Structure formats: structure tokens, C-alpha cells
Amino acid sequence: MPVSVDTLLCERICRAATERVIGNQVVVAPTVWCGMAEHHMDFGGTFTFDVPIYRALLLCLLKSLERNGFRRVVIVNGHGGNRPALQALLPDFARETKLRIRVAMYYAATGKSVISMLDRAAGKHAIEFETSMMLALTPELVKNSRLQEAYGGQEPEREYAPILRRTTRHRSYKRLASTGVYGDARRASAEKGMAPIKECAQSLAEMLNHKNIWLNSAELRSHK
């Protein structure tokens, strides 16, 4: 699959979600195609930010939205490598803007069918879940002839030193999965991809439609 998988899936699902938002009062900003990808740099064609650049970029975009009159922003993330940085940067965004901001993975609020596919895949990267959606949306970007090679990934610590699973360290994905596939995508198909696309879009729309999405803690308590 191409290196643009996260960008393509996230943008398509965001646009599909806006069509389900009541009143359709949502603007989808251009997708930020680069993020925190140091763990993928051993693979060709990869670009990455460091944390200060990522922070500066997002903050500039948020301030631009604020100056254009927006007051509420949902940052929909499509790349797992961005999650720790986004979590760490949220206090900065709250301090340096007056925006009400939420962050979510595009599949964060999905239901049983997506979760079951993620569970069956038992992997972390380029797995059945992502591959099936790519086959449904952009099949020309997936090399079907190599689908049976789409399996791999190993973490010896999990088997030989399970106590070390309680710690965290940086590792190149190429060392964990030489093909880039960490898990098993061999059962992926376009037919399997349609359901999670619809469910991801629907769940994201339901989150945006929720009456309490923009209330802070004090406001939520007063609404009880």
C-alpha cells in the first residue's frame, strides 16, 4: 500500500461524516499529510516532523482557524504515531487559543463490527482493517498480487520477557516488520472494507452531533 494510507482514509471518512452531521455546519480543513513518523523512517519515501515543528504547525493552523471566526475544532487523527504528541500538546492549545478542541482517531467511537475486525487482525500496522478499506476506496493503490505477503511483525519481548511489556521504548517498525505489515492483512477484501468505512463515518458524525460535545466539565455537571 502507499505511504499515504492514513491521510487518504482519514480524509475520506471525515468528509463522509460531515454529510451525516445535522445541519451540515462543519468545515473539513485540508488534511495535514505529515506527522510524527520517526518509527517509519527506515522505510523509503517517509517524511516526519519532530515535536517542536509539529506543535508549531498545529498551533499556527488552530490560530488561523480562530482568526477566521471558528470557535470549535475537532482534530481527527489518522496516524497512531501522532497520538502521544497530540495528547501532550492539548494543554498548550488550550492555553494559547480560546478554541474548544477535541481530538479523536477516526475510528475511535466505532462499534462492534470494526472492533471485531481490529481484534481478529491482532496487529498494529497495515492490517486487515486498513487494507480492506483501501481496497474499497482506492483499489488501484493496493498491490493485490502481493496480498499474500502482507503478514509479519514480531516482538521477542512479548514472548521471552513479558515483564518488559510494562515499559516503553522507541523502535523502528522495519525491525519489527520488514514488510511494513505488523499483523495479518491476507484476508483483506473490498467487501470487508465497506462496513468499517460506513461505521467510522457514522460514529464520527454521531460524536459531532452529540448535544454535549462542546460542554466543559462544569457545564456538564450543571446539565445533570
PDB file of C-alpha atoms in Angstrom:
ATOM      1  CA  MET A   1       0.000   0.000   0.000  1.00  0.00           C
ATOM      2  CA  PRO A   2       1.104   3.632  -0.405  1.00  0.00           C
ATOM      3  CA  VAL A   3       2.616   5.733   2.373  1.00  0.00           C
ATOM      4  CA  SER A   4      -0.468   7.962   2.184  1.00  0.00           C
ATOM      5  CA  VAL A   5      -2.872   5.383   3.679  1.00  0.00           C
ATOM      6  CA  ASP A   6      -3.539   7.294   6.910  1.00  0.00           C
ATOM      7  CA  THR A   7      -4.119  10.553   5.037  1.00  0.00           C
ATOM      8  CA  LEU A   8      -6.463   9.008   2.476  1.00  0.00           C
ATOM      9  CA  LEU A   9      -8.579   7.068   4.953  1.00  0.00           C
ATOM     10  CA  CYS A  10      -8.845   9.870   7.484  1.00  0.00           C
ATOM     11  CA  GLU A  11      -9.854  12.487   4.917  1.00  0.00           C
ATOM     12  CA  ARG A  12     -12.414  10.264   3.177  1.00  0.00           C
ATOM     13  CA  ILE A  13     -14.045   9.307   6.461  1.00  0.00           C
ATOM     14  CA  CYS A  14     -14.114  12.912   7.690  1.00  0.00           C
ATOM     15  CA  ARG A  15     -15.846  14.045   4.503  1.00  0.00           C
ATOM     16  CA  ALA A  16     -18.321  11.181   4.709  1.00  0.00           C
ATOM     17  CA  ALA A  17     -19.029  12.047   8.347  1.00  0.00           C
ATOM     18  CA  THR A  18     -19.846  15.683   7.577  1.00  0.00           C
ATOM     19  CA  GLU A  19     -22.641  14.541   5.254  1.00  0.00           C
ATOM     20  CA  ARG A  20     -24.276  12.932   8.288  1.00  0.00           C
ATOM     21  CA  VAL A  21     -23.959  15.938  10.596  1.00  0.00           C
ATOM     22  CA  ILE A  22     -27.254  17.638  11.418  1.00  0.00           C
ATOM     23  CA  GLY A  23     -27.406  20.941   9.561  1.00  0.00           C
ATOM     24  CA  ASN A  24     -24.101  20.089   7.903  1.00  0.00           C
ATOM     25  CA  GLN A  25     -22.453  23.031   9.695  1.00  0.00           C
ATOM     26  CA  VAL A  26     -18.997  21.518   9.543  1.00  0.00           C
ATOM     27  CA  VAL A  27     -15.976  22.544   7.507  1.00  0.00           C
ATOM     28  CA  VAL A  28     -13.323  19.915   6.723  1.00  0.00           C
ATOM     29  CA  ALA A  29      -9.963  21.653   6.690  1.00  0.00           C
ATOM     30  CA  PRO A  30      -7.192  20.445   4.371  1.00  0.00           C
ATOM     31  CA  THR A  31      -5.509  17.321   5.686  1.00  0.00           C
ATOM     32  CA  VAL A  32      -2.093  17.627   7.320  1.00  0.00           C
ATOM     33  CA  TRP A  33      -0.388  14.789   5.483  1.00  0.00           C
ATOM     34  CA  CYS A  34       2.833  14.714   7.528  1.00  0.00           C
ATOM     35  CA  GLY A  35       3.126  13.882  11.205  1.00  0.00           C
ATOM     36  CA  MET A  36       5.164  12.002  13.778  1.00  0.00           C
ATOM     37  CA  ALA A  37       6.681   9.126  11.824  1.00  0.00           C
ATOM     38  CA  GLU A  38      10.212   8.644  13.134  1.00  0.00           C
ATOM     39  CA  HIS A  39       9.415   4.962  13.667  1.00  0.00           C
ATOM     40  CA  HIS A  40       8.851   4.598   9.899  1.00  0.00           C
ATOM     41  CA  MET A  41      11.929   6.478   8.692  1.00  0.00           C
ATOM     42  CA  ASP A  42      13.783   3.277   7.802  1.00  0.00           C
ATOM     43  CA  PHE A  43      11.236   2.749   5.042  1.00  0.00           C
ATOM     44  CA  GLY A  44      11.737   4.696   1.829  1.00  0.00           C
ATOM     45  CA  GLY A  45       9.561   7.672   0.985  1.00  0.00           C
ATOM     46  CA  THR A  46       8.796   8.624   4.589  1.00  0.00           C
ATOM     47  CA  PHE A  47       8.699  12.171   5.950  1.00  0.00           C
ATOM     48  CA  THR A  48       8.457  13.082   9.625  1.00  0.00           C
ATOM     49  CA  PHE A  49       8.198  16.048  11.977  1.00  0.00           C
ATOM     50  CA  ASP A  50       9.868  16.466  15.329  1.00  0.00           C
ATOM     51  CA  VAL A  51       7.706  17.579  18.244  1.00  0.00           C
ATOM     52  CA  PRO A  52       8.546  21.328  18.173  1.00  0.00           C
ATOM     53  CA  ILE A  53       7.739  21.553  14.442  1.00  0.00           C
ATOM     54  CA  TYR A  54       4.545  19.527  14.850  1.00  0.00           C
ATOM     55  CA  ARG A  55       3.474  21.751  17.741  1.00  0.00           C
ATOM     56  CA  ALA A  56       4.235  24.941  15.805  1.00  0.00           C
ATOM     57  CA  LEU A  57       2.417  23.739  12.691  1.00  0.00           C
ATOM     58  CA  LEU A  58      -0.760  22.710  14.507  1.00  0.00           C
ATOM     59  CA  LEU A  59      -0.770  25.822  16.644  1.00  0.00           C
ATOM     60  CA  CYS A  60      -0.454  28.047  13.562  1.00  0.00           C
ATOM     61  CA  LEU A  61      -3.336  26.222  11.896  1.00  0.00           C
ATOM     62  CA  LEU A  62      -5.502  26.458  15.015  1.00  0.00           C
ATOM     63  CA  LYS A  63      -4.788  30.173  15.419  1.00  0.00           C
ATOM     64  CA  SER A  64      -5.618  30.700  11.749  1.00  0.00           C
ATOM     65  CA  LEU A  65      -8.967  28.984  12.247  1.00  0.00           C
ATOM     66  CA  GLU A  66      -9.607  31.105  15.318  1.00  0.00           C
ATOM     67  CA  ARG A  67      -8.797  34.329  13.455  1.00  0.00           C
ATOM     68  CA  ASN A  68     -11.227  33.273  10.740  1.00  0.00           C
ATOM     69  CA  GLY A  69     -14.053  33.073  13.239  1.00  0.00           C
ATOM     70  CA  PHE A  70     -14.082  29.397  14.204  1.00  0.00           C
ATOM     71  CA  ARG A  71     -14.563  28.595  17.888  1.00  0.00           C
ATOM     72  CA  ARG A  72     -14.727  24.782  17.958  1.00  0.00           C
ATOM     73  CA  VAL A  73     -12.298  22.330  16.366  1.00  0.00           C
ATOM     74  CA  VAL A  74     -12.125  18.548  16.246  1.00  0.00           C
ATOM     75  CA  ILE A  75      -8.681  17.277  15.299  1.00  0.00           C
ATOM     76  CA  VAL A  76      -9.358  13.920  13.664  1.00  0.00           C
ATOM     77  CA  ASN A  77      -6.190  11.862  13.713  1.00  0.00           C
ATOM     78  CA  GLY A  78      -5.470   9.072  11.257  1.00  0.00           C
ATOM     79  CA  HIS A  79      -1.971   8.089  12.364  1.00  0.00           C
ATOM     80  CA  GLY A  80      -1.124   6.247  15.567  1.00  0.00           C
ATOM     81  CA  GLY A  81       2.286   7.891  15.799  1.00  0.00           C
ATOM     82  CA  ASN A  82       0.613  11.263  16.350  1.00  0.00           C
ATOM     83  CA  ARG A  83      -1.351  10.227  19.414  1.00  0.00           C
ATOM     84  CA  PRO A  84       1.264  10.765  22.158  1.00  0.00           C
ATOM     85  CA  ALA A  85       2.216  14.175  20.765  1.00  0.00           C
ATOM     86  CA  LEU A  86      -1.399  15.318  20.400  1.00  0.00           C
ATOM     87  CA  GLN A  87      -2.179  14.254  23.947  1.00  0.00           C
ATOM     88  CA  ALA A  88       0.840  16.155  25.246  1.00  0.00           C
ATOM     89  CA  LEU A  89       0.087  19.266  23.184  1.00  0.00           C
ATOM     90  CA  LEU A  90      -3.586  19.692  24.103  1.00  0.00           C
ATOM     91  CA  PRO A  91      -2.781  21.791  27.197  1.00  0.00           C
ATOM     92  CA  ASP A  92      -0.657  24.107  25.018  1.00  0.00           C
ATOM     93  CA  PHE A  93      -3.502  24.522  22.538  1.00  0.00           C
ATOM     94  CA  ALA A  94      -5.939  25.276  25.366  1.00  0.00           C
ATOM     95  CA  ARG A  95      -3.582  27.835  26.881  1.00  0.00           C
ATOM     96  CA  GLU A  96      -2.622  29.599  23.658  1.00  0.00           C
ATOM     97  CA  THR A  97      -6.025  29.742  21.942  1.00  0.00           C
ATOM     98  CA  LYS A  98      -9.618  30.295  23.023  1.00  0.00           C
ATOM     99  CA  LEU A  99     -10.822  27.396  20.901  1.00  0.00           C
ATOM    100  CA  ARG A 100     -12.718  24.444  22.275  1.00  0.00           C
ATOM    101  CA  ILE A 101     -10.754  21.494  20.923  1.00  0.00           C
ATOM    102  CA  ARG A 102     -11.302  17.766  20.876  1.00  0.00           C
ATOM    103  CA  VAL A 103      -9.008  15.099  19.423  1.00  0.00           C
ATOM    104  CA  ALA A 104     -10.173  11.709  18.148  1.00  0.00           C
ATOM    105  CA  MET A 105      -8.897   8.879  15.997  1.00  0.00           C
ATOM    106  CA  TYR A 106     -11.208   8.454  13.017  1.00  0.00           C
ATOM    107  CA  TYR A 107     -12.223   5.002  14.274  1.00  0.00           C
ATOM    108  CA  ALA A 108     -12.283   5.854  17.997  1.00  0.00           C
ATOM    109  CA  ALA A 109     -16.058   5.695  18.525  1.00  0.00           C
ATOM    110  CA  THR A 110     -16.815   2.763  16.252  1.00  0.00           C
ATOM    111  CA  GLY A 111     -18.915  -0.226  17.195  1.00  0.00           C
ATOM    112  CA  LYS A 112     -18.680  -3.975  17.286  1.00  0.00           C
ATOM    113  CA  SER A 113     -18.011  -4.737  13.608  1.00  0.00           C
ATOM    114  CA  VAL A 114     -14.908  -2.544  13.438  1.00  0.00           C
ATOM    115  CA  ILE A 115     -13.656  -3.613  16.838  1.00  0.00           C
ATOM    116  CA  SER A 116     -14.076  -7.278  15.911  1.00  0.00           C
ATOM    117  CA  MET A 117     -12.045  -6.731  12.751  1.00  0.00           C
ATOM    118  CA  LEU A 118      -9.329  -4.988  14.743  1.00  0.00           C
ATOM    119  CA  ASP A 119      -9.318  -7.816  17.263  1.00  0.00           C
ATOM    120  CA  ARG A 120      -9.079 -10.505  14.573  1.00  0.00           C
ATOM    121  CA  ALA A 121      -6.223  -8.667  12.887  1.00  0.00           C
ATOM    122  CA  ALA A 122      -4.215  -8.767  16.113  1.00  0.00           C
ATOM    123  CA  GLY A 123      -1.730  -6.280  14.729  1.00  0.00           C
ATOM    124  CA  LYS A 124      -0.770  -2.666  14.615  1.00  0.00           C
ATOM    125  CA  HIS A 125       0.046  -1.524  11.106  1.00  0.00           C
ATOM    126  CA  ALA A 126      -1.235  -2.081   7.546  1.00  0.00           C
ATOM    127  CA  ILE A 127      -3.537  -4.792   8.876  1.00  0.00           C
ATOM    128  CA  GLU A 128      -6.785  -6.279   7.548  1.00  0.00           C
ATOM    129  CA  PHE A 129      -8.792  -3.269   8.774  1.00  0.00           C
ATOM    130  CA  GLU A 130      -6.794  -0.649   6.861  1.00  0.00           C
ATOM    131  CA  THR A 131      -6.111  -2.816   3.834  1.00  0.00           C
ATOM    132  CA  SER A 132      -9.788  -3.679   3.374  1.00  0.00           C
ATOM    133  CA  MET A 133     -10.791  -0.022   3.479  1.00  0.00           C
ATOM    134  CA  MET A 134      -8.096   0.877   0.959  1.00  0.00           C
ATOM    135  CA  LEU A 135      -9.314  -1.897  -1.334  1.00  0.00           C
ATOM    136  CA  ALA A 136     -12.820  -0.453  -1.079  1.00  0.00           C
ATOM    137  CA  LEU A 137     -11.831   3.180  -1.646  1.00  0.00           C
ATOM    138  CA  THR A 138      -8.696   3.161  -3.802  1.00  0.00           C
ATOM    139  CA  PRO A 139      -8.056  -0.382  -5.074  1.00  0.00           C
ATOM    140  CA  GLU A 140      -5.631   0.926  -7.689  1.00  0.00           C
ATOM    141  CA  LEU A 141      -3.217   1.826  -4.864  1.00  0.00           C
ATOM    142  CA  VAL A 142      -3.113  -1.690  -3.405  1.00  0.00           C
ATOM    143  CA  LYS A 143      -0.913  -4.380  -4.951  1.00  0.00           C
ATOM    144  CA  ASN A 144      -3.236  -7.370  -4.876  1.00  0.00           C
ATOM    145  CA  SER A 145      -0.509  -9.565  -6.287  1.00  0.00           C
ATOM    146  CA  ARG A 146       1.406  -9.181  -3.014  1.00  0.00           C
ATOM    147  CA  LEU A 147      -1.502  -9.534  -0.625  1.00  0.00           C
ATOM    148  CA  GLN A 148      -0.402 -12.991   0.498  1.00  0.00           C
ATOM    149  CA  GLU A 149       2.883 -11.462   1.652  1.00  0.00           C
ATOM    150  CA  ALA A 150       1.035  -8.997   3.895  1.00  0.00           C
ATOM    151  CA  TYR A 151       1.828 -10.682   7.167  1.00  0.00           C
ATOM    152  CA  GLY A 152       4.539 -10.089   9.743  1.00  0.00           C
ATOM    153  CA  GLY A 153       5.719  -8.396  12.876  1.00  0.00           C
ATOM    154  CA  GLN A 154       7.401  -9.788  15.927  1.00  0.00           C
ATOM    155  CA  GLU A 155       8.267  -8.572  19.410  1.00  0.00           C
ATOM    156  CA  PRO A 156      10.501 -11.138  21.135  1.00  0.00           C
ATOM    157  CA  GLU A 157       9.983  -9.350  24.450  1.00  0.00           C
ATOM    158  CA  ARG A 158       6.333 -10.337  24.463  1.00  0.00           C
ATOM    159  CA  GLU A 159       7.270 -13.999  24.364  1.00  0.00           C
ATOM    160  CA  TYR A 160      10.613 -14.163  26.169  1.00  0.00           C
ATOM    161  CA  ALA A 161      10.409 -11.263  28.633  1.00  0.00           C
ATOM    162  CA  PRO A 162       6.740 -10.377  29.195  1.00  0.00           C
ATOM    163  CA  ILE A 163       7.535  -8.156  32.190  1.00  0.00           C
ATOM    164  CA  LEU A 164       9.188  -5.714  29.769  1.00  0.00           C
ATOM    165  CA  ARG A 165       5.779  -5.063  28.185  1.00  0.00           C
ATOM    166  CA  ARG A 166       5.243  -2.709  31.118  1.00  0.00           C
ATOM    167  CA  THR A 167       7.938  -0.419  29.742  1.00  0.00           C
ATOM    168  CA  THR A 168       8.110   1.693  26.598  1.00  0.00           C
ATOM    169  CA  ARG A 169      10.944   2.359  24.170  1.00  0.00           C
ATOM    170  CA  HIS A 170      11.406   3.632  20.650  1.00  0.00           C
ATOM    171  CA  ARG A 171      11.776   1.010  17.930  1.00  0.00           C
ATOM    172  CA  SER A 172      11.919   1.172  14.177  1.00  0.00           C
ATOM    173  CA  TYR A 173       8.954  -0.537  12.541  1.00  0.00           C
ATOM    174  CA  LYS A 174      11.309  -2.013   9.982  1.00  0.00           C
ATOM    175  CA  ARG A 175      12.959  -4.028  12.752  1.00  0.00           C
ATOM    176  CA  LEU A 176       9.583  -5.251  13.925  1.00  0.00           C
ATOM    177  CA  ALA A 177       8.102  -5.895  10.471  1.00  0.00           C
ATOM    178  CA  SER A 178      10.411  -5.794   7.467  1.00  0.00           C
ATOM    179  CA  THR A 179       7.476  -5.555   5.019  1.00  0.00           C
ATOM    180  CA  GLY A 180       5.756  -2.753   6.941  1.00  0.00           C
ATOM    181  CA  VAL A 181       2.850  -5.049   7.827  1.00  0.00           C
ATOM    182  CA  TYR A 182       2.622  -5.601  11.566  1.00  0.00           C
ATOM    183  CA  GLY A 183      -0.177  -8.127  11.777  1.00  0.00           C
ATOM    184  CA  ASP A 184      -2.075 -10.027   9.104  1.00  0.00           C
ATOM    185  CA  ALA A 185      -3.785  -8.426   6.112  1.00  0.00           C
ATOM    186  CA  ARG A 186      -4.051 -11.542   3.954  1.00  0.00           C
ATOM    187  CA  ARG A 187      -7.817 -11.826   4.464  1.00  0.00           C
ATOM    188  CA  ALA A 188      -8.477  -8.238   3.446  1.00  0.00           C
ATOM    189  CA  SER A 189     -11.059  -7.510   0.749  1.00  0.00           C
ATOM    190  CA  ALA A 190     -13.006  -4.580  -0.672  1.00  0.00           C
ATOM    191  CA  GLU A 191     -16.243  -6.166   0.576  1.00  0.00           C
ATOM    192  CA  LYS A 192     -14.922  -6.222   4.135  1.00  0.00           C
ATOM    193  CA  GLY A 193     -13.813  -2.616   3.805  1.00  0.00           C
ATOM    194  CA  MET A 194     -17.238  -1.087   3.140  1.00  0.00           C
ATOM    195  CA  ALA A 195     -18.720  -1.754   6.592  1.00  0.00           C
ATOM    196  CA  PRO A 196     -15.939  -0.117   8.631  1.00  0.00           C
ATOM    197  CA  ILE A 197     -15.884   2.906   6.304  1.00  0.00           C
ATOM    198  CA  LYS A 198     -19.580   3.495   6.884  1.00  0.00           C
ATOM    199  CA  GLU A 199     -19.340   2.760  10.589  1.00  0.00           C
ATOM    200  CA  CYS A 200     -16.343   5.042  11.119  1.00  0.00           C
ATOM    201  CA  ALA A 201     -18.120   7.868   9.306  1.00  0.00           C
ATOM    202  CA  GLN A 202     -21.368   7.278  11.186  1.00  0.00           C
ATOM    203  CA  SER A 203     -19.723   7.127  14.615  1.00  0.00           C
ATOM    204  CA  LEU A 204     -17.714  10.281  13.929  1.00  0.00           C
ATOM    205  CA  ALA A 205     -20.909  12.054  12.860  1.00  0.00           C
ATOM    206  CA  GLU A 206     -22.711  10.866  15.998  1.00  0.00           C
ATOM    207  CA  MET A 207     -19.904  12.296  18.097  1.00  0.00           C
ATOM    208  CA  LEU A 208     -20.178  15.653  16.276  1.00  0.00           C
ATOM    209  CA  ASN A 209     -23.955  15.616  16.666  1.00  0.00           C
ATOM    210  CA  HIS A 210     -23.836  14.893  20.399  1.00  0.00           C
ATOM    211  CA  LYS A 211     -25.518  17.688  22.355  1.00  0.00           C
ATOM    212  CA  ASN A 212     -22.766  17.779  25.000  1.00  0.00           C
ATOM    213  CA  ILE A 213     -19.689  17.600  22.795  1.00  0.00           C
ATOM    214  CA  TRP A 214     -18.634  21.207  23.438  1.00  0.00           C
ATOM    215  CA  LEU A 215     -19.518  21.467  27.120  1.00  0.00           C
ATOM    216  CA  ASN A 216     -16.701  21.619  29.649  1.00  0.00           C
ATOM    217  CA  SER A 217     -16.769  19.692  32.928  1.00  0.00           C
ATOM    218  CA  ALA A 218     -18.510  22.428  34.891  1.00  0.00           C
ATOM    219  CA  GLU A 219     -21.145  22.855  32.185  1.00  0.00           C
ATOM    220  CA  LEU A 220     -21.745  19.112  32.047  1.00  0.00           C
ATOM    221  CA  ARG A 221     -22.325  18.971  35.795  1.00  0.00           C
ATOM    222  CA  SER A 222     -24.826  21.831  35.582  1.00  0.00           C
ATOM    223  CA  HIS A 223     -26.756  19.930  32.879  1.00  0.00           C
ATOM    224  CA  LYS A 224     -27.358  16.904  35.067  1.00  0.00           C
TER     225      LYS A 224
END
